[in-house]
Amino acid sequence: MVDLDSNPTKLIEIVEIGKQLLITRGALTTFSIANDVAKYFAIIPAMFAVVYPGLDKLNIMGLASPESAILSAVIFNALIIVALVPLALKGVQYKPTSADRMLRRNLGVYGLGGLIAPFVGIKLIDLLISLIPGIG
């Protein structure tokens, strides 16, 4: 139950907060799905490279070894969770625009960001891990 304090304009604020929550949930979901798809390009070839040597062709990122690929993906996953906490707590800023324009913007920012960030992040972490003797 919400008390409007006899002020009907508070109803508009409640609707805006609801929209912001919906947009934030959609942005986080879009980023997470795109992020998972990209991480699979690091993990799947590494997991099955020993059993199916032909899967080495799927190692499009050129990761050092299966061990470093999986370790890099796990480290990246931990870092991205920490990085997304502020977004989840603060939320995506709501701007009154058309649904089509907002969808295109959020897919561009969070969808493409979710696809590109893992490739760059996992590769950089793999480069650092490959410098450690005994791992890479």
CSV table of C-alpha atoms in Angstrom, one decimal:
chain,number,residue,atom,x,y,z
A,1,MET,CA,0.0,0.0,0.0
A,2,VAL,CA,1.4,3.4,-1.0
A,3,ASP,CA,0.5,6.6,0.8
A,4,LEU,CA,0.2,9.4,-1.8
A,5,ASP,CA,-0.1,12.1,1.0
A,6,SER,CA,-3.2,13.5,-0.9
A,7,ASN,CA,-0.8,14.4,-3.7
A,8,PRO,CA,-1.7,12.7,-7.0
A,9,THR,CA,1.6,13.7,-8.7
A,10,LYS,CA,3.4,11.1,-6.5
A,11,LEU,CA,1.6,8.5,-8.7
A,12,ILE,CA,3.7,9.8,-11.7
A,13,GLU,CA,6.9,9.4,-9.6
A,14,ILE,CA,5.9,5.8,-8.7
A,15,VAL,CA,5.3,5.0,-12.4
A,16,GLU,CA,8.7,6.4,-13.3
A,17,ILE,CA,10.4,4.4,-10.6
A,18,GLY,CA,8.7,1.3,-11.9
A,19,LYS,CA,9.8,2.0,-15.4
A,20,GLN,CA,13.4,2.6,-14.2
A,21,LEU,CA,13.3,-0.8,-12.4
A,22,LEU,CA,12.1,-2.5,-15.5
A,23,ILE,CA,14.7,-0.9,-17.7
A,24,THR,CA,17.5,-1.8,-15.2
A,25,ARG,CA,16.4,-5.4,-15.1
A,26,GLY,CA,16.3,-5.6,-18.9
A,27,ALA,CA,19.7,-3.9,-19.2
A,28,LEU,CA,21.3,-6.4,-16.7
A,29,THR,CA,19.6,-9.3,-18.4
A,30,THR,CA,20.8,-8.2,-21.9
A,31,PHE,CA,24.3,-7.7,-20.7
A,32,SER,CA,24.4,-11.0,-18.8
A,33,ILE,CA,23.1,-13.1,-21.8
A,34,ALA,CA,25.5,-11.4,-24.2
A,35,ASN,CA,28.3,-11.8,-21.7
A,36,ASP,CA,27.6,-15.5,-21.3
A,37,VAL,CA,27.6,-16.2,-25.0
A,38,ALA,CA,30.9,-14.5,-25.4
A,39,LYS,CA,32.4,-16.4,-22.5
A,40,TYR,CA,31.5,-19.7,-24.1
A,41,PHE,CA,33.9,-18.9,-26.9
A,42,ALA,CA,36.7,-19.1,-24.3
A,43,ILE,CA,35.4,-21.9,-22.2
A,44,ILE,CA,34.0,-24.5,-24.6
A,45,PRO,CA,37.1,-24.9,-26.8
A,46,ALA,CA,39.3,-25.1,-23.7
A,47,MET,CA,37.1,-27.8,-22.1
A,48,PHE,CA,37.0,-30.1,-25.0
A,49,ALA,CA,40.3,-29.4,-26.7
A,50,VAL,CA,41.9,-32.5,-25.2
A,51,VAL,CA,39.1,-34.8,-26.2
A,52,TYR,CA,38.3,-33.2,-29.6
A,53,PRO,CA,41.5,-31.7,-31.1
A,54,GLY,CA,39.4,-30.2,-33.9
A,55,LEU,CA,37.9,-27.7,-31.5
A,56,ASP,CA,41.2,-25.9,-31.4
A,57,LYS,CA,39.9,-24.0,-34.5
A,58,LEU,CA,37.2,-22.5,-32.2
A,59,ASN,CA,39.9,-20.9,-30.1
A,60,ILE,CA,39.3,-17.6,-31.9
A,61,MET,CA,40.7,-15.6,-29.0
A,62,GLY,CA,44.1,-17.4,-29.2
A,63,LEU,CA,44.2,-18.1,-25.5
A,64,ALA,CA,47.4,-19.7,-24.1
A,65,SER,CA,46.1,-23.0,-22.8
A,66,PRO,CA,42.9,-24.6,-21.7
A,67,GLU,CA,43.8,-24.1,-18.0
A,68,SER,CA,44.5,-20.4,-18.5
A,69,ALA,CA,41.4,-20.0,-20.6
A,70,ILE,CA,39.1,-21.3,-17.8
A,71,LEU,CA,41.0,-19.4,-15.1
A,72,SER,CA,40.7,-16.2,-17.1
A,73,ALA,CA,37.0,-16.7,-17.6
A,74,VAL,CA,36.4,-17.4,-13.9
A,75,ILE,CA,38.5,-14.3,-12.9
A,76,PHE,CA,36.7,-12.2,-15.5
A,77,ASN,CA,33.3,-13.4,-14.2
A,78,ALA,CA,34.2,-12.4,-10.6
A,79,LEU,CA,35.4,-8.9,-11.8
A,80,ILE,CA,32.3,-8.3,-13.9
A,81,ILE,CA,30.0,-9.2,-11.0
A,82,VAL,CA,31.7,-6.6,-8.9
A,83,ALA,CA,31.5,-4.1,-11.8
A,84,LEU,CA,27.8,-4.6,-12.2
A,85,VAL,CA,26.8,-4.1,-8.6
A,86,PRO,CA,26.7,-0.3,-8.8
A,87,LEU,CA,24.5,-0.5,-11.9
A,88,ALA,CA,22.2,-2.9,-10.1
A,89,LEU,CA,22.0,-0.7,-7.1
A,90,LYS,CA,21.8,2.7,-8.8
A,91,GLY,CA,19.7,1.6,-11.8
A,92,VAL,CA,19.7,2.8,-15.4
A,93,GLN,CA,18.6,6.4,-15.7
A,94,TYR,CA,15.1,6.7,-17.0
A,95,LYS,CA,14.6,9.3,-19.7
A,96,PRO,CA,11.1,9.8,-21.3
A,97,THR,CA,11.8,8.7,-24.9
A,98,SER,CA,10.1,6.3,-27.3
A,99,ALA,CA,10.3,2.6,-26.5
A,100,ASP,CA,11.9,1.9,-29.9
A,101,ARG,CA,14.7,4.4,-29.3
A,102,MET,CA,15.3,3.3,-25.7
A,103,LEU,CA,15.5,-0.4,-26.9
A,104,ARG,CA,18.0,0.4,-29.6
A,105,ARG,CA,20.1,2.4,-27.2
A,106,ASN,CA,20.1,-0.3,-24.4
A,107,LEU,CA,20.8,-3.1,-26.9
A,108,GLY,CA,23.7,-1.1,-28.3
A,109,VAL,CA,25.2,-0.2,-24.9
A,110,TYR,CA,24.4,-3.4,-22.9
A,111,GLY,CA,24.1,-5.9,-25.7
A,112,LEU,CA,27.2,-5.0,-27.6
A,113,GLY,CA,29.0,-4.2,-24.4
A,114,GLY,CA,28.2,-7.6,-23.1
A,115,LEU,CA,29.6,-9.2,-26.2
A,116,ILE,CA,32.7,-7.1,-26.5
A,117,ALA,CA,33.8,-6.8,-22.8
A,118,PRO,CA,34.4,-10.6,-22.3
A,119,PHE,CA,36.6,-10.9,-25.4
A,120,VAL,CA,38.8,-8.0,-24.4
A,121,GLY,CA,38.7,-8.8,-20.6
A,122,ILE,CA,39.4,-12.5,-20.9
A,123,LYS,CA,42.2,-12.0,-23.4
A,124,LEU,CA,43.9,-9.4,-21.2
A,125,ILE,CA,43.6,-11.6,-18.2
A,126,ASP,CA,44.9,-14.6,-20.2
A,127,LEU,CA,47.9,-12.6,-21.3
A,128,LEU,CA,48.7,-11.8,-17.6
A,129,ILE,CA,48.1,-15.4,-16.5
A,130,SER,CA,50.4,-16.7,-19.3
A,131,LEU,CA,53.2,-14.7,-17.7
A,132,ILE,CA,52.9,-16.7,-14.5
A,133,PRO,CA,55.2,-19.8,-14.6
A,134,GLY,CA,53.4,-23.1,-14.3
A,135,ILE,CA,50.0,-21.8,-15.3
A,136,GLY,CA,50.2,-20.6,-18.9
